[in-house]
mmCIF file with all atom_site columns, C-alpha atoms and ligand atoms in Angstrom:
data_model
loop_
_atom_site.group_PDB
_atom_site.id
_atom_site.type_symbol
_atom_site.label_atom_id
_atom_site.label_alt_id
_atom_site.label_comp_id
_atom_site.label_asym_id
_atom_site.label_entity_id
_atom_site.label_seq_id
_atom_site.pdbx_PDB_ins_code
_atom_site.Cartn_x
_atom_site.Cartn_y
_atom_site.Cartn_z
_atom_site.occupancy
_atom_site.B_iso_or_equiv
_atom_site.pdbx_formal_charge
_atom_site.auth_seq_id
_atom_site.auth_comp_id
_atom_site.auth_asym_id
_atom_site.auth_atom_id
_atom_site.pdbx_PDB_model_num
ATOM   1   C  CA  . MET A 1 1   ? 5.853   -14.667 -7.190  1.00 85.00 ? 27  MET A CA  1
ATOM   2   C  CA  . ARG A 1 2   ? 2.191   -13.488 -7.268  1.00 90.00 ? 28  ARG A CA  1
ATOM   3   C  CA  . VAL A 1 3   ? -0.462  -15.401 -5.841  1.00 95.00 ? 29  VAL A CA  1
ATOM   4   C  CA  . LEU A 1 4   ? -4.419  -15.201 -6.088  1.00 97.00 ? 30  LEU A CA  1
ATOM   5   C  CA  . LEU A 1 5   ? -5.843  -16.660 -3.302  1.00 98.00 ? 31  LEU A CA  1
ATOM   6   C  CA  . VAL A 1 6   ? -10.297 -16.258 -4.091  1.00 98.00 ? 32  VAL A CA  1
ATOM   7   C  CA  . GLU A 1 7   ? -12.258 -17.714 -0.100  1.00 97.00 ? 33  GLU A CA  1
ATOM   8   C  CA  . ASP A 1 8   ? -15.131 -16.146 0.872   1.00 96.00 ? 34  ASP A CA  1
ATOM   9   C  CA  . ASP A 1 9   ? -14.659 -17.186 5.313   1.00 95.00 ? 35  ASP A CA  1
ATOM   10  C  CA  . ARG A 1 10  ? -12.905 -14.215 6.192   1.00 95.00 ? 36  ARG A CA  1
ATOM   11  C  CA  . ARG A 1 11  ? -11.223 -16.632 9.010   1.00 95.00 ? 37  ARG A CA  1
ATOM   12  C  CA  . ILE A 1 12  ? -9.701  -18.531 6.873   1.00 95.00 ? 38  ILE A CA  1
ATOM   13  C  CA  . ALA A 1 13  ? -8.852  -15.928 3.809   1.00 97.00 ? 39  ALA A CA  1
ATOM   14  C  CA  . ARG A 1 14  ? -6.693  -14.132 6.929   1.00 97.00 ? 40  ARG A CA  1
ATOM   15  C  CA  . ASP A 1 15  ? -4.790  -17.300 8.276   1.00 97.00 ? 41  ASP A CA  1
ATOM   16  C  CA  . ILE A 1 16  ? -4.183  -18.243 4.608   1.00 97.00 ? 42  ILE A CA  1
ATOM   17  C  CA  . ALA A 1 17  ? -3.287  -14.973 3.538   1.00 97.00 ? 43  ALA A CA  1
ATOM   18  C  CA  . ALA A 1 18  ? -0.287  -14.424 6.657   1.00 96.00 ? 44  ALA A CA  1
ATOM   19  C  CA  . ALA A 1 19  ? 1.053   -17.553 6.083   1.00 96.00 ? 45  ALA A CA  1
ATOM   20  C  CA  . LEU A 1 20  ? 1.608   -16.237 2.092   1.00 95.00 ? 46  LEU A CA  1
ATOM   21  C  CA  . ALA A 1 21  ? 3.159   -13.669 3.025   1.00 92.00 ? 47  ALA A CA  1
ATOM   22  C  CA  . GLU A 1 22  ? 5.250   -14.893 5.339   1.00 92.00 ? 48  GLU A CA  1
ATOM   23  C  CA  . ALA A 1 23  ? 6.287   -17.514 3.361   1.00 91.00 ? 49  ALA A CA  1
ATOM   24  C  CA  . GLY A 1 24  ? 7.235   -14.667 0.389   1.00 88.00 ? 50  GLY A CA  1
ATOM   25  C  CA  . TYR A 1 25  ? 4.212   -14.190 -1.594  1.00 92.00 ? 51  TYR A CA  1
ATOM   26  C  CA  . VAL A 1 26  ? 2.665   -11.838 -2.912  1.00 91.00 ? 52  VAL A CA  1
ATOM   27  C  CA  . VAL A 1 27  ? -1.148  -11.655 -2.424  1.00 95.00 ? 53  VAL A CA  1
ATOM   28  C  CA  . ASP A 1 28  ? -4.156  -10.840 -3.952  1.00 95.00 ? 54  ASP A CA  1
ATOM   29  C  CA  . SER A 1 29  ? -7.908  -11.781 -2.818  1.00 96.00 ? 55  SER A CA  1
ATOM   30  C  CA  . ALA A 1 30  ? -11.365 -12.127 -3.665  1.00 97.00 ? 56  ALA A CA  1
ATOM   31  C  CA  . THR A 1 31  ? -14.163 -13.050 -1.922  1.00 97.00 ? 57  THR A CA  1
ATOM   32  C  CA  . ASP A 1 32  ? -16.764 -13.819 -4.151  1.00 97.00 ? 58  ASP A CA  1
ATOM   33  C  CA  . GLY A 1 33  ? -16.703 -16.054 -7.466  1.00 97.00 ? 59  GLY A CA  1
ATOM   34  C  CA  . GLU A 1 34  ? -17.533 -12.361 -9.671  1.00 96.00 ? 60  GLU A CA  1
ATOM   35  C  CA  . ASP A 1 35  ? -13.995 -10.533 -8.662  1.00 96.00 ? 61  ASP A CA  1
ATOM   36  C  CA  . ALA A 1 36  ? -12.694 -14.389 -8.209  1.00 97.00 ? 62  ALA A CA  1
ATOM   37  C  CA  . TRP A 1 37  ? -12.978 -14.821 -12.436 1.00 96.00 ? 63  TRP A CA  1
ATOM   38  C  CA  . PHE A 1 38  ? -11.968 -10.776 -13.498 1.00 94.00 ? 64  PHE A CA  1
ATOM   39  C  CA  . LYS A 1 39  ? -8.859  -10.989 -11.582 1.00 94.00 ? 65  LYS A CA  1
ATOM   40  C  CA  . GLY A 1 40  ? -7.737  -14.073 -12.474 1.00 94.00 ? 66  GLY A CA  1
ATOM   41  C  CA  . ASP A 1 41  ? -8.642  -13.907 -17.086 1.00 91.00 ? 67  ASP A CA  1
ATOM   42  C  CA  . THR A 1 42  ? -7.263  -9.924  -15.950 1.00 88.00 ? 68  THR A CA  1
ATOM   43  C  CA  . GLU A 1 43  ? -3.853  -10.540 -13.877 1.00 87.00 ? 69  GLU A CA  1
ATOM   44  C  CA  . ASP A 1 44  ? -1.378  -12.371 -14.290 1.00 85.00 ? 70  ASP A CA  1
ATOM   45  C  CA  . TYR A 1 45  ? -0.557  -15.054 -11.167 1.00 91.00 ? 71  TYR A CA  1
ATOM   46  C  CA  . ALA A 1 46  ? 2.111   -17.863 -10.340 1.00 91.00 ? 72  ALA A CA  1
ATOM   47  C  CA  . ALA A 1 47  ? -0.568  -19.804 -9.485  1.00 95.00 ? 73  ALA A CA  1
ATOM   48  C  CA  . ILE A 1 48  ? -4.391  -19.448 -7.787  1.00 97.00 ? 74  ILE A CA  1
ATOM   49  C  CA  . VAL A 1 49  ? -5.917  -21.274 -4.437  1.00 98.00 ? 75  VAL A CA  1
ATOM   50  C  CA  . LEU A 1 50  ? -9.557  -21.622 -5.238  1.00 97.00 ? 76  LEU A CA  1
ATOM   51  C  CA  . ASP A 1 51  ? -12.188 -22.380 -2.781  1.00 95.00 ? 77  ASP A CA  1
ATOM   52  C  CA  . LEU A 1 52  ? -15.535 -24.233 -4.645  1.00 92.00 ? 78  LEU A CA  1
ATOM   53  C  CA  . GLY A 1 53  ? -17.917 -22.531 -2.138  1.00 92.00 ? 79  GLY A CA  1
ATOM   54  C  CA  . LEU A 1 54  ? -18.732 -18.616 -3.290  1.00 94.00 ? 80  LEU A CA  1
ATOM   55  C  CA  . PRO A 1 55  ? -21.422 -16.007 -3.051  1.00 96.00 ? 81  PRO A CA  1
ATOM   56  C  CA  . THR A 1 56  ? -22.379 -14.545 -6.718  1.00 96.00 ? 82  THR A CA  1
ATOM   57  C  CA  . MET A 1 57  ? -19.935 -17.395 -8.709  1.00 95.00 ? 83  MET A CA  1
ATOM   58  C  CA  . ASP A 1 58  ? -19.446 -20.687 -7.297  1.00 94.00 ? 84  ASP A CA  1
ATOM   59  C  CA  . GLY A 1 59  ? -16.010 -22.467 -7.839  1.00 94.00 ? 85  GLY A CA  1
ATOM   60  C  CA  . LEU A 1 60  ? -15.271 -25.195 -9.957  1.00 93.00 ? 86  LEU A CA  1
ATOM   61  C  CA  . SER A 1 61  ? -17.573 -22.178 -12.706 1.00 94.00 ? 87  SER A CA  1
ATOM   62  C  CA  . VAL A 1 62  ? -14.491 -19.546 -11.914 1.00 96.00 ? 88  VAL A CA  1
ATOM   63  C  CA  . LEU A 1 63  ? -12.366 -22.802 -12.880 1.00 95.00 ? 89  LEU A CA  1
ATOM   64  C  CA  . LYS A 1 64  ? -14.595 -24.213 -16.103 1.00 93.00 ? 90  LYS A CA  1
ATOM   65  C  CA  . ARG A 1 65  ? -14.559 -19.673 -17.478 1.00 94.00 ? 91  ARG A CA  1
ATOM   66  C  CA  . TRP A 1 66  ? -10.712 -19.736 -17.062 1.00 93.00 ? 92  TRP A CA  1
ATOM   67  C  CA  . ARG A 1 67  ? -9.487  -22.508 -18.554 1.00 90.00 ? 93  ARG A CA  1
ATOM   68  C  CA  . ALA A 1 68  ? -12.481 -22.028 -21.605 1.00 89.00 ? 94  ALA A CA  1
ATOM   69  C  CA  . ALA A 1 69  ? -10.816 -18.453 -22.571 1.00 88.00 ? 95  ALA A CA  1
ATOM   70  C  CA  . GLY A 1 70  ? -7.205  -20.706 -22.462 1.00 86.00 ? 96  GLY A CA  1
ATOM   71  C  CA  . ARG A 1 71  ? -6.191  -19.553 -19.238 1.00 88.00 ? 97  ARG A CA  1
ATOM   72  C  CA  . ARG A 1 72  ? -3.284  -21.735 -17.940 1.00 87.00 ? 98  ARG A CA  1
ATOM   73  C  CA  . THR A 1 73  ? -1.921  -20.456 -14.156 1.00 92.00 ? 99  THR A CA  1
ATOM   74  C  CA  . PRO A 1 74  ? -1.889  -23.363 -11.790 1.00 94.00 ? 100 PRO A CA  1
ATOM   75  C  CA  . VAL A 1 75  ? -5.238  -23.845 -9.566  1.00 95.00 ? 101 VAL A CA  1
ATOM   76  C  CA  . LEU A 1 76  ? -5.296  -25.454 -5.856  1.00 96.00 ? 102 LEU A CA  1
ATOM   77  C  CA  . VAL A 1 77  ? -8.675  -26.012 -5.076  1.00 94.00 ? 103 VAL A CA  1
ATOM   78  C  CA  . LEU A 1 78  ? -9.925  -25.311 -1.612  1.00 93.00 ? 104 LEU A CA  1
ATOM   79  C  CA  . THR A 1 79  ? -12.262 -28.519 -1.611  1.00 86.00 ? 105 THR A CA  1
ATOM   80  C  CA  . ALA A 1 80  ? -15.152 -29.436 2.167   1.00 79.00 ? 106 ALA A CA  1
ATOM   81  C  CA  . ARG A 1 81  ? -13.907 -32.229 3.644   1.00 64.00 ? 107 ARG A CA  1
ATOM   82  C  CA  . GLY A 1 82  ? -15.217 -35.778 2.168   1.00 65.00 ? 108 GLY A CA  1
ATOM   83  C  CA  . THR A 1 83  ? -16.767 -35.175 -0.925  1.00 73.00 ? 109 THR A CA  1
ATOM   84  C  CA  . TRP A 1 84  ? -14.690 -36.583 -3.573  1.00 78.00 ? 110 TRP A CA  1
ATOM   85  C  CA  . THR A 1 85  ? -17.763 -35.939 -6.340  1.00 81.00 ? 111 THR A CA  1
ATOM   86  C  CA  . GLU A 1 86  ? -16.158 -31.891 -5.786  1.00 79.00 ? 112 GLU A CA  1
ATOM   87  C  CA  . ARG A 1 87  ? -12.546 -32.919 -5.581  1.00 80.00 ? 113 ARG A CA  1
ATOM   88  C  CA  . VAL A 1 88  ? -13.524 -34.431 -8.718  1.00 83.00 ? 114 VAL A CA  1
ATOM   89  C  CA  . GLU A 1 89  ? -15.678 -32.333 -10.623 1.00 84.00 ? 115 GLU A CA  1
ATOM   90  C  CA  . GLY A 1 90  ? -12.460 -30.300 -9.334  1.00 83.00 ? 116 GLY A CA  1
ATOM   91  C  CA  . ILE A 1 91  ? -9.834  -32.094 -11.292 1.00 82.00 ? 117 ILE A CA  1
ATOM   92  C  CA  . ASP A 1 92  ? -12.306 -32.819 -14.877 1.00 85.00 ? 118 ASP A CA  1
ATOM   93  C  CA  . ALA A 1 93  ? -13.251 -28.622 -14.269 1.00 86.00 ? 119 ALA A CA  1
ATOM   94  C  CA  . GLY A 1 94  ? -8.881  -28.025 -14.993 1.00 88.00 ? 120 GLY A CA  1
ATOM   95  C  CA  . ALA A 1 95  ? -7.682  -27.578 -11.562 1.00 92.00 ? 121 ALA A CA  1
ATOM   96  C  CA  . ASP A 1 96  ? -3.550  -28.971 -11.300 1.00 92.00 ? 122 ASP A CA  1
ATOM   97  C  CA  . ASP A 1 97  ? -4.605  -29.927 -7.377  1.00 92.00 ? 123 ASP A CA  1
ATOM   98  C  CA  . TYR A 1 98  ? -6.218  -30.514 -4.531  1.00 91.00 ? 124 TYR A CA  1
ATOM   99  C  CA  . LEU A 1 99  ? -6.311  -29.934 -0.558  1.00 92.00 ? 125 LEU A CA  1
ATOM   100 C  CA  . PRO A 1 100 ? -9.571  -31.096 1.241   1.00 89.00 ? 126 PRO A CA  1
ATOM   101 C  CA  . LYS A 1 101 ? -10.447 -28.532 4.881   1.00 89.00 ? 127 LYS A CA  1
ATOM   102 C  CA  . PRO A 1 102 ? -9.775  -28.592 6.860   1.00 90.00 ? 128 PRO A CA  1
ATOM   103 C  CA  . PHE A 1 103 ? -5.997  -28.535 6.722   1.00 94.00 ? 129 PHE A CA  1
ATOM   104 C  CA  . ALA A 1 104 ? -2.247  -28.022 7.651   1.00 95.00 ? 130 ALA A CA  1
ATOM   105 C  CA  . MET A 1 105 ? -1.216  -24.549 6.648   1.00 96.00 ? 131 MET A CA  1
ATOM   106 C  CA  . GLU A 1 106 ? 1.910   -26.202 6.026   1.00 96.00 ? 132 GLU A CA  1
ATOM   107 C  CA  . GLU A 1 107 ? 0.399   -28.984 3.204   1.00 96.00 ? 133 GLU A CA  1
ATOM   108 C  CA  . LEU A 1 108 ? -1.228  -25.777 1.837   1.00 97.00 ? 134 LEU A CA  1
ATOM   109 C  CA  . LEU A 1 109 ? 2.217   -24.412 1.461   1.00 97.00 ? 135 LEU A CA  1
ATOM   110 C  CA  . ALA A 1 110 ? 4.030   -27.766 0.133   1.00 96.00 ? 136 ALA A CA  1
ATOM   111 C  CA  . ARG A 1 111 ? 1.239   -27.951 -2.421  1.00 95.00 ? 137 ARG A CA  1
ATOM   112 C  CA  . LEU A 1 112 ? 1.534   -24.823 -3.706  1.00 95.00 ? 138 LEU A CA  1
ATOM   113 C  CA  . ARG A 1 113 ? 5.354   -24.890 -3.654  1.00 93.00 ? 139 ARG A CA  1
ATOM   114 C  CA  . ALA A 1 114 ? 5.113   -28.336 -6.449  1.00 93.00 ? 140 ALA A CA  1
ATOM   115 C  CA  . LEU A 1 115 ? 2.720   -26.620 -8.235  1.00 92.00 ? 141 LEU A CA  1
ATOM   116 C  CA  . LEU A 1 116 ? 5.081   -23.914 -9.172  1.00 91.00 ? 142 LEU A CA  1
ATOM   117 C  CA  . ARG A 1 117 ? 8.026   -25.884 -9.477  1.00 86.00 ? 143 ARG A CA  1
ATOM   118 C  CA  . ARG A 1 118 ? 5.800   -27.450 -11.918 1.00 85.00 ? 144 ARG A CA  1
ATOM   119 C  CA  . SER A 1 119 ? 4.370   -25.014 -13.441 1.00 83.00 ? 145 SER A CA  1
ATOM   120 C  CA  . GLY A 1 120 ? 7.619   -24.048 -13.900 1.00 75.00 ? 146 GLY A CA  1
ATOM   121 C  CA  . GLY A 1 121 ? 9.491   -27.097 -14.681 1.00 65.00 ? 147 GLY A CA  1
ATOM   122 C  CA  . HIS A 1 122 ? 11.140  -27.841 -12.441 1.00 64.00 ? 148 HIS A CA  1
ATOM   123 C  CA  . ALA A 1 123 ? 10.685  -31.292 -10.962 1.00 58.00 ? 149 ALA A CA  1
ATOM   124 C  CA  . ALA A 1 124 ? 13.641  -31.118 -7.538  1.00 64.00 ? 150 ALA A CA  1
ATOM   125 C  CA  . PRO A 1 125 ? 13.314  -29.110 -4.649  1.00 73.00 ? 151 PRO A CA  1
ATOM   126 C  CA  . VAL A 1 126 ? 15.331  -26.640 -5.191  1.00 83.00 ? 152 VAL A CA  1
ATOM   127 C  CA  . ILE A 1 127 ? 16.594  -25.058 -8.366  1.00 86.00 ? 153 ILE A CA  1
ATOM   128 C  CA  . ALA A 1 128 ? 20.144  -25.059 -9.525  1.00 88.00 ? 154 ALA A CA  1
ATOM   129 C  CA  . ILE A 1 129 ? 21.575  -22.641 -11.871 1.00 90.00 ? 155 ILE A CA  1
ATOM   130 C  CA  . GLY A 1 130 ? 25.514  -22.578 -12.298 1.00 89.00 ? 156 GLY A CA  1
ATOM   131 C  CA  . ASP A 1 131 ? 27.030  -22.560 -8.160  1.00 91.00 ? 157 ASP A CA  1
ATOM   132 C  CA  . VAL A 1 132 ? 23.626  -20.567 -7.678  1.00 93.00 ? 158 VAL A CA  1
ATOM   133 C  CA  . ILE A 1 133 ? 21.086  -22.652 -5.348  1.00 93.00 ? 159 ILE A CA  1
ATOM   134 C  CA  . LEU A 1 134 ? 17.577  -21.242 -4.683  1.00 93.00 ? 160 LEU A CA  1
ATOM   135 C  CA  . ASP A 1 135 ? 15.666  -23.560 -2.114  1.00 90.00 ? 161 ASP A CA  1
ATOM   136 C  CA  . PRO A 1 136 ? 11.580  -22.132 -2.105  1.00 84.00 ? 162 PRO A CA  1
ATOM   137 C  CA  . ARG A 1 137 ? 10.961  -24.179 0.957   1.00 78.00 ? 163 ARG A CA  1
ATOM   138 C  CA  . GLN A 1 138 ? 13.944  -21.405 3.127   1.00 83.00 ? 164 GLN A CA  1
ATOM   139 C  CA  . MET A 1 139 ? 13.288  -19.001 1.183   1.00 87.00 ? 165 MET A CA  1
ATOM   140 C  CA  . ARG A 1 140 ? 17.405  -19.121 0.783   1.00 91.00 ? 166 ARG A CA  1
ATOM   141 C  CA  . VAL A 1 141 ? 19.622  -18.180 -1.946  1.00 95.00 ? 167 VAL A CA  1
ATOM   142 C  CA  . SER A 1 142 ? 23.353  -19.310 -2.213  1.00 95.00 ? 168 SER A CA  1
ATOM   143 C  CA  . ARG A 1 143 ? 25.918  -18.748 -4.120  1.00 94.00 ? 169 ARG A CA  1
ATOM   144 C  CA  . ALA A 1 144 ? 28.902  -21.496 -4.749  1.00 91.00 ? 170 ALA A CA  1
ATOM   145 C  CA  . GLY A 1 145 ? 28.721  -22.528 -0.851  1.00 89.00 ? 171 GLY A CA  1
ATOM   146 C  CA  . ARG A 1 146 ? 27.922  -19.135 0.546   1.00 93.00 ? 172 ARG A CA  1
ATOM   147 C  CA  . ALA A 1 147 ? 24.228  -17.748 2.085   1.00 94.00 ? 173 ALA A CA  1
ATOM   148 C  CA  . ILE A 1 148 ? 23.119  -15.070 0.333   1.00 95.00 ? 174 ILE A CA  1
ATOM   149 C  CA  . ALA A 1 149 ? 21.592  -11.751 1.971   1.00 94.00 ? 175 ALA A CA  1
ATOM   150 C  CA  . LEU A 1 150 ? 18.680  -10.937 0.743   1.00 94.00 ? 176 LEU A CA  1
ATOM   151 C  CA  . THR A 1 151 ? 16.230  -8.881  1.392   1.00 91.00 ? 177 THR A CA  1
ATOM   152 C  CA  . PRO A 1 152 ? 12.380  -10.139 0.628   1.00 87.00 ? 178 PRO A CA  1
ATOM   153 C  CA  . GLN A 1 153 ? 11.404  -7.934  -2.397  1.00 87.00 ? 179 GLN A CA  1
ATOM   154 C  CA  . GLU A 1 154 ? 15.252  -9.301  -4.087  1.00 92.00 ? 180 GLU A CA  1
ATOM   155 C  CA  . TYR A 1 155 ? 13.670  -12.856 -3.158  1.00 92.00 ? 181 TYR A CA  1
ATOM   156 C  CA  . ARG A 1 156 ? 10.984  -12.166 -5.145  1.00 90.00 ? 182 ARG A CA  1
ATOM   157 C  CA  . LEU A 1 157 ? 13.041  -11.276 -7.650  1.00 93.00 ? 183 LEU A CA  1
ATOM   158 C  CA  . VAL A 1 158 ? 15.459  -13.968 -8.168  1.00 94.00 ? 184 VAL A CA  1
ATOM   159 C  CA  . SER A 1 159 ? 13.590  -17.263 -7.709  1.00 92.00 ? 185 SER A CA  1
ATOM   160 C  CA  . TYR A 1 160 ? 10.368  -15.599 -10.132 1.00 92.00 ? 186 TYR A CA  1
ATOM   161 C  CA  . LEU A 1 161 ? 13.283  -15.489 -12.782 1.00 94.00 ? 187 LEU A CA  1
ATOM   162 C  CA  . MET A 1 162 ? 15.002  -19.380 -11.483 1.00 92.00 ? 188 MET A CA  1
ATOM   163 C  CA  . HIS A 1 163 ? 11.861  -20.492 -11.639 1.00 89.00 ? 189 HIS A CA  1
ATOM   164 C  CA  . HIS A 1 164 ? 11.713  -19.111 -15.302 1.00 90.00 ? 190 HIS A CA  1
ATOM   165 C  CA  . SER A 1 165 ? 14.885  -19.387 -16.203 1.00 90.00 ? 191 SER A CA  1
ATOM   166 C  CA  . GLY A 1 166 ? 15.577  -19.624 -19.886 1.00 91.00 ? 192 GLY A CA  1
ATOM   167 C  CA  . ARG A 1 167 ? 12.802  -16.924 -20.632 1.00 93.00 ? 193 ARG A CA  1
ATOM   168 C  CA  . VAL A 1 168 ? 12.659  -13.194 -21.035 1.00 95.00 ? 194 VAL A CA  1
ATOM   169 C  CA  . VAL A 1 169 ? 11.277  -11.556 -19.001 1.00 94.00 ? 195 VAL A CA  1
ATOM   170 C  CA  . PRO A 1 170 ? 9.337   -8.577  -19.757 1.00 92.00 ? 196 PRO A CA  1
ATOM   171 C  CA  . GLN A 1 171 ? 10.432  -5.691  -16.857 1.00 88.00 ? 197 GLN A CA  1
ATOM   172 C  CA  . GLN A 1 172 ? 5.864   -5.141  -16.942 1.00 85.00 ? 198 GLN A CA  1
ATOM   173 C  CA  . GLU A 1 173 ? 5.136   -8.952  -15.635 1.00 88.00 ? 199 GLU A CA  1
ATOM   174 C  CA  . LEU A 1 174 ? 8.667   -9.140  -12.951 1.00 88.00 ? 200 LEU A CA  1
ATOM   175 C  CA  . ALA A 1 175 ? 6.910   -6.214  -11.459 1.00 85.00 ? 201 ALA A CA  1
ATOM   176 C  CA  . GLU A 1 176 ? 3.479   -7.194  -11.614 1.00 82.00 ? 202 GLU A CA  1
ATOM   177 C  CA  . HIS A 1 177 ? 4.443   -10.193 -9.566  1.00 83.00 ? 203 HIS A CA  1
ATOM   178 C  CA  . LEU A 1 178 ? 7.198   -8.551  -7.592  1.00 81.00 ? 204 LEU A CA  1
ATOM   179 C  CA  . GLN A 1 179 ? 4.364   -5.984  -6.077  1.00 72.00 ? 205 GLN A CA  1
ATOM   180 C  CA  . ALA A 1 180 ? 0.849   -6.241  -4.163  1.00 55.00 ? 206 ALA A CA  1
ATOM   181 C  CA  . GLU A 1 181 ? -2.009  -4.744  -5.803  1.00 50.00 ? 207 GLU A CA  1
ATOM   182 C  CA  . HIS A 1 182 ? -2.599  -1.367  -5.620  1.00 45.00 ? 208 HIS A CA  1
ATOM   183 C  CA  . TYR A 1 183 ? 1.124   -0.110  -5.237  1.00 49.00 ? 209 TYR A CA  1
ATOM   184 C  CA  . GLU A 1 184 ? 2.142   2.132   -6.747  1.00 56.00 ? 210 GLU A CA  1
ATOM   185 C  CA  . ARG A 1 185 ? 4.586   1.256   -9.943  1.00 57.00 ? 211 ARG A CA  1
ATOM   186 C  CA  . GLU A 1 186 ? 7.604   3.347   -10.267 1.00 63.00 ? 212 GLU A CA  1
ATOM   187 C  CA  . SER A 1 187 ? 9.282   3.513   -13.536 1.00 65.00 ? 213 SER A CA  1
ATOM   188 C  CA  . ASN A 1 188 ? 12.259  2.712   -12.738 1.00 79.00 ? 214 ASN A CA  1
ATOM   189 C  CA  . ALA A 1 189 ? 11.886  0.645   -9.807  1.00 83.00 ? 215 ALA A CA  1
ATOM   190 C  CA  . VAL A 1 190 ? 12.219  -3.141  -11.252 1.00 87.00 ? 216 VAL A CA  1
ATOM   191 C  CA  . GLU A 1 191 ? 15.603  -1.897  -12.828 1.00 89.00 ? 217 GLU A CA  1
ATOM   192 C  CA  . VAL A 1 192 ? 16.855  -0.120  -9.404  1.00 89.00 ? 218 VAL A CA  1
ATOM   193 C  CA  . LEU A 1 193 ? 16.057  -3.504  -7.757  1.00 91.00 ? 219 LEU A CA  1
ATOM   194 C  CA  . VAL A 1 194 ? 17.728  -5.981  -10.425 1.00 93.00 ? 220 VAL A CA  1
ATOM   195 C  CA  . GLY A 1 195 ? 20.869  -3.307  -9.933  1.00 93.00 ? 221 GLY A CA  1
ATOM   196 C  CA  . ARG A 1 196 ? 20.695  -3.842  -6.345  1.00 94.00 ? 222 ARG A CA  1
ATOM   197 C  CA  . THR A 1 197 ? 19.421  -7.899  -6.395  1.00 95.00 ? 223 THR A CA  1
ATOM   198 C  CA  . ARG A 1 198 ? 23.133  -8.247  -8.485  1.00 95.00 ? 224 ARG A CA  1
ATOM   199 C  CA  . ARG A 1 199 ? 25.410  -6.699  -6.845  1.00 95.00 ? 225 ARG A CA  1
ATOM   200 C  CA  . LYS A 1 200 ? 24.835  -8.735  -4.248  1.00 95.00 ? 226 LYS A CA  1
ATOM   201 C  CA  . LEU A 1 201 ? 24.808  -11.778 -6.469  1.00 93.00 ? 227 LEU A CA  1
ATOM   202 C  CA  . GLY A 1 202 ? 27.868  -10.997 -8.451  1.00 91.00 ? 228 GLY A CA  1
ATOM   203 C  CA  . ASP A 1 203 ? 27.728  -11.118 -12.184 1.00 86.00 ? 229 ASP A CA  1
ATOM   204 C  CA  . GLY A 1 204 ? 26.221  -13.824 -14.435 1.00 86.00 ? 230 GLY A CA  1
ATOM   205 C  CA  . LEU A 1 205 ? 22.853  -14.756 -13.102 1.00 92.00 ? 231 LEU A CA  1
ATOM   206 C  CA  . ILE A 1 206 ? 21.160  -11.787 -14.563 1.00 95.00 ? 232 ILE A CA  1
ATOM   207 C  CA  . GLU A 1 207 ? 21.139  -10.629 -17.837 1.00 94.00 ? 233 GLU A CA  1
ATOM   208 C  CA  . THR A 1 208 ? 19.312  -7.707  -18.694 1.00 94.00 ? 234 THR A CA  1
ATOM   209 C  CA  . ARG A 1 209 ? 18.158  -7.613  -22.437 1.00 93.00 ? 235 ARG A CA  1
ATOM   210 C  CA  . ARG A 1 210 ? 17.711  -4.017  -23.865 1.00 91.00 ? 236 ARG A CA  1
ATOM   211 C  CA  . GLY A 1 211 ? 13.963  -3.161  -24.356 1.00 89.00 ? 237 GLY A CA  1
ATOM   212 C  CA  . PHE A 1 212 ? 13.181  -6.654  -23.704 1.00 91.00 ? 238 PHE A CA  1
ATOM   213 C  CA  . GLY A 1 213 ? 13.676  -7.238  -20.431 1.00 93.00 ? 239 GLY A CA  1
ATOM   214 C  CA  . TYR A 1 214 ? 15.468  -10.086 -17.815 1.00 95.00 ? 240 TYR A CA  1
ATOM   215 C  CA  . LEU A 1 215 ? 16.900  -13.198 -18.489 1.00 95.00 ? 241 LEU A CA  1
ATOM   216 C  CA  . VAL A 1 216 ? 17.996  -16.185 -16.196 1.00 94.00 ? 242 VAL A CA  1
ATOM   217 C  CA  . PRO A 1 217 ? 19.657  -18.970 -18.058 1.00 91.00 ? 243 PRO A CA  1
ATOM   218 C  CA  . ALA A 1 218 ? 18.379  -22.319 -18.532 1.00 87.00 ? 244 ALA A CA  1
ATOM   219 C  CA  . PRO A 1 219 ? 20.129  -24.792 -16.413 1.00 78.00 ? 245 PRO A CA  1
ATOM   220 C  CA  . ASP A 1 220 ? 21.037  -26.755 -19.018 1.00 65.00 ? 246 ASP A CA  1
ATOM   221 C  CA  . ALA A 1 221 ? 22.270  -24.187 -21.640 1.00 47.00 ? 247 ALA A CA  1
ATOM   222 C  CA  . PRO A 1 222 ? 25.548  -23.303 -22.635 1.00 46.00 ? 248 PRO A CA  1
ATOM   223 C  CA  . THR A 1 223 ? 26.861  -20.316 -21.417 1.00 43.00 ? 249 THR A CA  1
HETATM 224 CA CA1 . LIG B 2 .   ? -16.679 -21.034 0.698   1.00 55.68 ? 27  LIG B CA1 1
#
């Protein structure tokens, strides 16, 4: 899952980025409003963490511009403590959730997980497809009760596909969510990764649609 972090306070940004990376997300960062707006408008993110007080363009304006342009990426807004007007304005501008500063990193991660689940149409904290279970809190995947040892990259792949089950995910989209910006995108990197992950997981979860992408069937789809 690729997440955009928009925060101009270097120390807070560094702490959040570290926590997100440790939780298995690929993190892109922006430290001013113009850059945030551009990235959110041109790149494809699973979610965005957005501070409101930013140089060059404030967070609320950034959010309004994304929404006006039809960008529906889930956005978690960071607000200053006690400023309920900011929260109201944030929600009116199209924020999906907000978190007042200062906050516990665990709460930020929990809210982000909930946001991603809702945007993927999954209400439960774990996602089950057939006998495969994904637990985003523990970053674990198991099949038929047996834990599967995955590398962070393999976990991100399974997590992304399971969050978007029932939809064919193009190879390019996967590549964007698996790798941080500036990472050299080798043409067959995704194929190799899928092959390796499939060998660990066993057959029947990740399907290949030649020329289109990869698909994890929806939980209630007849198999
Ligand atoms: Ca700020």
